[in-house]
Short mmCIF file of C-alpha atoms in Angstrom, two decimals:
data_model
loop_
_atom_site.label_atom_id
_atom_site.label_comp_id
_atom_site.label_asym_id
_atom_site.label_seq_id
_atom_site.Cartn_x
_atom_site.Cartn_y
_atom_site.Cartn_z
CA MET O 104 77.88 99.48 103.11
CA THR O 105 80.91 99.08 100.61
CA ASP O 106 81.49 101.49 97.91
CA THR O 107 81.60 99.15 95.11
CA ASN O 108 81.73 102.09 92.38
CA PHE O 109 85.42 102.33 91.55
CA ARG O 110 85.62 106.00 90.26
CA PRO O 111 88.28 108.62 90.06
CA ARG O 112 88.24 111.25 93.03
CA ARG O 113 91.43 113.07 91.99
CA SER O 114 89.52 116.49 92.38
CA CYS O 115 86.73 117.29 94.99
CA LEU O 116 85.83 120.82 94.87
CA TYR O 117 83.68 122.71 97.66
CA MET O 118 81.01 124.94 96.19
CA PRO O 119 79.09 126.95 98.43
CA ALA O 120 75.33 125.78 98.23
CA SER O 121 74.05 129.24 98.89
CA ASN O 122 75.74 130.62 95.84
CA ALA O 123 73.51 130.31 92.84
CA ARG O 124 76.27 131.25 90.34
CA ALA O 125 78.48 128.66 91.90
CA LEU O 126 75.95 125.86 91.68
CA GLU O 127 75.57 126.49 87.94
CA LYS O 128 79.32 126.89 87.37
CA ALA O 129 80.09 123.51 88.73
CA LYS O 130 78.19 122.00 85.88
CA THR O 131 81.15 123.13 83.59
CA LEU O 132 84.01 122.07 85.75
CA ALA O 133 86.26 119.13 85.15
CA ALA O 134 86.22 118.10 88.69
CA ASP O 135 85.61 114.41 89.46
CA THR O 136 83.65 115.38 92.57
CA ILE O 137 81.57 118.33 93.52
CA ILE O 138 80.92 119.05 97.19
CA LEU O 139 77.93 121.21 97.88
CA ASP O 140 78.80 123.08 101.19
CA LEU O 141 76.34 123.83 103.82
CA GLU O 142 78.64 124.09 106.43
CA ASP O 143 81.85 126.56 106.53
CA ALA O 144 81.02 128.41 103.32
CA VAL O 145 77.30 129.27 104.61
CA SER O 146 76.49 131.91 107.11
CA PRO O 147 73.99 130.79 109.77
CA ASP O 148 71.14 133.01 108.45
CA ALA O 149 71.39 131.36 105.12
CA LYS O 150 71.64 127.59 106.22
CA VAL O 151 68.07 126.47 105.26
CA ASP O 152 67.91 128.38 102.21
CA ALA O 153 71.30 126.85 101.13
CA ARG O 154 69.92 123.33 102.03
CA ASP O 155 67.03 123.88 99.74
CA ALA O 156 69.26 125.18 96.85
CA ALA O 157 71.54 122.05 97.20
CA CYS O 158 68.44 119.51 97.03
CA ASN O 159 66.91 121.41 94.28
CA ALA O 160 70.30 121.63 92.18
CA LEU O 161 70.51 117.91 92.73
CA ALA O 162 66.99 117.38 91.54
CA ASP O 163 67.33 119.59 88.42
CA GLY O 164 70.59 117.80 87.34
CA GLY O 165 72.99 118.81 84.81
CA TYR O 166 76.07 117.71 86.59
CA GLY O 167 76.90 114.80 84.12
CA LYS O 168 78.94 111.93 85.40
CA ARG O 169 80.39 114.27 88.38
CA GLU O 170 80.05 112.60 91.85
CA MET O 171 77.80 114.96 93.90
CA VAL O 172 78.36 115.10 97.64
CA VAL O 173 76.68 117.51 100.19
CA ARG O 174 78.45 118.56 103.28
CA VAL O 175 75.85 118.91 105.82
CA ASN O 176 76.48 120.72 109.37
CA ALA O 177 77.84 119.00 112.18
CA MET O 178 76.04 116.74 114.58
CA ASP O 179 75.80 119.19 117.26
CA THR O 180 74.31 122.11 115.20
CA PRO O 181 70.51 122.94 115.20
CA TRP O 182 70.64 122.28 111.29
CA PHE O 183 71.96 118.66 111.47
CA ALA O 184 68.98 116.41 111.73
CA ASP O 185 67.07 118.54 108.93
CA ASP O 186 70.12 118.46 106.79
CA ILE O 187 70.40 114.62 106.93
CA LYS O 188 66.55 114.24 106.45
CA ALA O 189 66.53 116.40 103.39
CA VAL O 190 69.85 115.18 101.67
CA ARG O 191 69.08 111.52 102.30
CA ALA O 192 65.98 111.91 99.90
CA SER O 193 68.03 113.77 97.34
CA LYS O 194 70.12 112.49 94.40
CA ALA O 195 73.28 113.10 96.04
CA ASN O 196 75.92 110.36 95.80
CA ALA O 197 77.02 110.96 99.40
CA ILE O 198 76.53 112.99 102.45
CA LEU O 199 79.72 114.20 103.94
CA VAL O 200 79.58 114.90 107.80
CA PRO O 201 82.10 117.24 109.50
CA LYS O 202 83.46 116.87 112.87
CA VAL O 203 82.96 113.32 113.50
CA ARG O 204 84.41 111.87 116.66
CA SER O 205 84.06 108.32 116.99
CA ALA O 206 82.50 105.03 115.65
CA LYS O 207 79.31 105.65 117.55
CA ASP O 208 78.95 108.81 115.45
CA ILE O 209 79.20 106.95 112.27
CA VAL O 210 76.50 104.39 113.42
CA GLU O 211 74.13 106.82 114.53
CA ILE O 212 74.59 108.83 111.44
CA SER O 213 74.14 105.95 109.09
CA ASP O 214 71.17 104.71 110.97
CA MET O 215 69.64 108.38 110.53
CA ILE O 216 70.48 108.04 106.72
CA ASP O 217 68.47 104.84 106.53
CA GLY O 218 65.21 106.55 107.47
CA GLU O 219 62.13 106.87 105.21
CA ASN O 220 62.73 107.99 101.61
CA ALA O 221 66.55 107.20 101.81
CA ASN O 222 68.58 106.74 98.81
CA GLY O 223 69.66 102.91 98.96
CA ASP O 224 72.96 103.89 97.39
CA LEU O 225 73.79 106.95 99.41
CA GLN O 226 77.30 106.83 100.90
CA LEU O 227 78.42 108.39 104.06
CA TRP O 228 81.70 110.32 104.17
CA ALA O 229 83.44 111.61 107.19
CA MET O 230 85.68 114.64 107.90
CA ILE O 231 88.70 113.65 109.96
CA GLU O 232 89.34 116.97 111.43
CA MET O 233 88.98 116.44 115.29
CA PRO O 234 91.87 115.13 117.59
CA ILE O 235 89.79 112.43 119.04
CA ALA O 236 88.79 111.11 115.70
CA VAL O 237 92.45 110.62 114.72
CA LEU O 238 92.77 108.60 118.04
CA ASN O 239 89.76 106.65 117.29
CA ILE O 240 90.35 106.14 113.49
CA ALA O 241 90.79 102.56 113.21
CA ASP O 242 87.31 102.01 115.12
CA ILE O 243 85.82 104.53 112.96
CA ALA O 244 87.08 102.78 109.76
CA LYS O 245 85.98 99.41 110.97
CA THR O 246 82.33 100.60 110.62
CA ALA O 247 82.63 100.64 107.08
CA ALA O 248 81.64 96.91 106.89
CA THR O 249 78.09 97.36 108.60
CA THR O 250 77.27 101.14 107.80
CA ARG O 251 77.23 103.40 104.65
CA LEU O 252 80.65 104.72 105.37
CA THR O 253 83.05 104.86 102.21
CA SER O 254 85.31 107.74 102.59
CA PHE O 255 87.52 109.81 104.60
CA ILE O 256 88.41 113.44 104.06
CA MET O 257 91.00 115.11 106.29
CA GLY O 258 90.61 118.48 107.43
CA PHE O 259 93.89 120.20 108.68
CA ASN O 260 92.51 123.68 109.11
CA ASP O 261 90.02 122.50 111.92
CA LEU O 262 92.64 120.16 113.35
CA ALA O 263 95.23 122.89 113.70
CA LYS O 264 92.56 124.83 115.66
CA GLU O 265 91.78 122.21 117.77
CA MET O 266 95.43 121.37 118.39
CA HIS O 267 96.19 125.12 119.15
CA ALA O 268 98.83 124.75 116.40
CA GLU O 269 100.42 126.27 113.32
CA GLN O 270 99.56 125.17 109.83
CA ASP O 271 102.54 122.96 109.37
CA ARG O 272 101.94 120.00 107.24
CA GLU O 273 104.79 117.98 108.81
CA LEU O 274 102.86 118.41 112.21
CA PHE O 275 99.92 116.24 110.41
CA THR O 276 102.18 113.35 109.19
CA PRO O 277 101.40 110.83 112.09
CA ALA O 278 97.60 111.61 111.54
CA ILE O 279 98.20 111.10 107.92
CA ALA O 280 99.64 107.68 108.25
CA GLN O 281 97.13 106.57 110.96
CA THR O 282 94.05 107.60 108.78
CA ILE O 283 95.45 106.11 105.56
CA MET O 284 96.44 102.78 107.33
CA ALA O 285 92.98 102.58 108.86
CA GLY O 286 91.43 103.32 105.54
CA ARG O 287 93.49 100.73 103.51
CA ALA O 288 92.73 98.22 106.29
CA PHE O 289 88.93 98.56 106.06
CA GLY O 290 88.24 99.48 102.61
CA VAL O 291 87.61 103.33 103.04
CA ASN O 292 88.79 105.92 100.53
CA ILE O 293 90.93 108.77 101.75
CA LEU O 294 91.08 112.13 100.48
CA ASP O 295 93.63 114.92 101.50
CA SER O 296 92.76 118.33 102.93
CA VAL O 297 92.64 121.50 101.22
CA TYR O 298 95.36 123.71 99.99
CA ASN O 299 94.61 127.08 101.33
CA ASP O 300 96.45 129.36 99.00
CA PHE O 301 94.85 128.94 95.55
CA LYS O 302 97.14 131.71 94.19
CA ASP O 303 100.10 129.34 94.75
CA PRO O 304 99.94 126.60 91.99
CA GLU O 305 103.61 125.53 92.60
CA GLY O 306 103.03 124.89 96.20
CA PHE O 307 99.64 123.32 95.53
CA GLU O 308 101.14 120.77 92.91
CA GLN O 309 104.07 120.12 95.32
CA GLU O 310 101.45 119.04 98.06
CA CYS O 311 99.35 117.08 95.41
CA ARG O 312 102.56 115.12 94.68
CA GLN O 313 103.37 114.55 98.36
CA ALA O 314 99.56 113.62 98.98
CA LYS O 315 99.77 111.04 96.07
CA ALA O 316 103.14 109.61 97.52
CA PHE O 317 101.56 109.08 100.83
CA GLY O 318 98.60 107.13 99.36
CA PHE O 319 95.68 109.64 99.41
CA ASP O 320 93.06 108.98 96.42
CA GLY O 321 92.59 112.53 95.72
CA LYS O 322 92.48 116.12 97.01
CA THR O 323 89.82 118.30 98.17
CA LEU O 324 89.97 121.83 96.49
CA ILE O 325 88.81 125.38 97.17
CA HIS O 326 89.18 126.76 93.85
CA PRO O 327 88.41 125.74 90.34
CA SER O 328 91.81 126.75 89.25
CA GLN O 329 93.28 123.80 91.32
CA ILE O 330 91.17 121.24 89.28
CA GLU O 331 93.79 120.79 86.47
CA ILE O 332 96.69 120.24 88.80
CA ALA O 333 95.00 117.69 90.80
CA ASN O 334 93.51 115.80 87.87
CA ARG O 335 96.92 115.65 86.32
CA THR O 336 98.87 114.61 89.39
CA PHE O 337 96.42 111.88 90.84
CA ALA O 338 95.98 110.22 87.29
CA PRO O 339 98.43 107.46 86.36
CA ASP O 340 100.79 108.94 83.63
CA ALA O 341 101.48 107.18 80.21
CA GLU O 342 104.75 105.53 81.67
CA LYS O 343 102.90 104.11 84.57
CA ILE O 344 100.05 102.61 82.42
CA GLU O 345 102.51 101.24 79.94
CA GLU O 346 104.26 99.54 82.82
CA ALA O 347 101.23 98.21 84.16
CA GLN O 348 100.00 96.83 80.72
CA ALA O 349 103.25 95.08 80.32
CA ILE O 350 102.91 93.42 83.81
CA ILE O 351 99.44 92.15 83.04
CA ALA O 352 100.27 90.83 79.72
CA ALA O 353 103.27 89.07 80.94
CA PHE O 354 101.19 87.20 83.80
CA ARG O 355 98.71 86.29 81.01
CA ASP O 356 101.36 84.51 79.14
CA PRO O 357 100.89 80.90 79.21
CA ALA O 358 104.57 80.50 79.67
CA ASN O 359 104.16 82.11 83.09
CA ALA O 360 101.14 80.29 84.25
CA GLY O 361 101.14 79.65 87.85
CA LYS O 362 104.28 81.54 88.57
CA GLY O 363 104.26 83.85 91.65
CA VAL O 364 107.64 85.71 90.44
CA ILE O 365 108.50 86.71 86.83
CA THR O 366 110.59 89.11 85.25
CA VAL O 367 109.31 92.06 83.41
CA ASN O 368 111.42 94.47 81.23
CA GLY O 369 114.34 93.16 83.52
CA LYS O 370 112.59 93.56 86.76
CA MET O 371 111.76 91.14 89.23
CA THR O 372 107.76 91.34 89.45
CA GLU O 373 105.33 89.52 91.79
CA LEU O 374 101.89 89.03 92.09
CA LEU O 375 101.63 92.19 94.38
CA HIS O 376 102.87 94.16 91.46
CA LEU O 377 100.03 92.51 89.21
CA GLU O 378 97.40 93.78 91.70
CA GLN O 379 98.96 97.10 91.57
CA ALA O 380 98.96 97.25 87.74
CA ASN O 381 95.31 96.07 87.50
CA GLN O 382 94.59 99.04 89.98
CA THR O 383 96.42 101.41 87.60
CA ILE O 384 94.47 100.41 84.27
CA ALA O 385 91.26 100.36 86.39
CA MET O 386 91.96 103.85 87.52
CA ALA O 387 92.92 104.85 83.93
CA GLU O 388 89.71 103.27 82.44
CA ALA O 389 87.61 104.98 85.15
CA ILE O 390 88.90 108.39 84.15
CA GLU O 391 88.44 107.82 80.59
CA THR O 392 85.03 106.66 81.07
CA ALA O 393 84.15 109.76 83.35
CA SER O 394 85.49 111.94 80.94
CA LEU O 395 83.22 110.89 77.98
#
């Protein structure tokens, strides 16, 4: 399955599905994506109620054009199968599965989603937070061609725990590069991990800028206060849009018909720059449409 819906995912906010106030508040927030969480944010004795609450909230609606994702419990938990069964028949846009380890996991989960009453457009997102998943990342990404897989979310809290390591972002640079390259090679979107200190907006913005430079599509968030910074950082700015418009106009000029290299505003510009310009304008238009 290929994600044909080009949409912004600048800000992807986790909200605990067990918290009725949070579910209601999510309807008013400017996040591109809301992730209703059944896993880390929910205690074991509240898992079933949280699942029901998430599905009921999706059925009731009111979330506008926001992309709605449900993070289910991991495959090796007693709640996983029932989570998949319930969410696959809901109005969610995607199911996010934590602690994925292999391509086999993706195929198995996708087949489960394909069961009775499944939403035909339901996407599968995978958390990349286990060392073995990083080692298997190319094989995992390849499955996007034949499964519902469309997106990766990196999870550095769990990855650090599994590595017996400190929370040092430099440590994860190889994993970031491997995951982004695999995602781009096989058409999988990639979202950055959370920033734990929501009372540090300067540090958060710095990490967002780095994530954008690395090639991430957006960032996962733990607090509504992080939304504005993520939206602003991952959106193309006015200068970038103006530059993209100039490149597109120049290649459309009949005088440049058939040329692979032209000069735009004094800079050598190739067809690869035209492709990037088209992506920039498409993202800007998708952001504008989503905000209407």
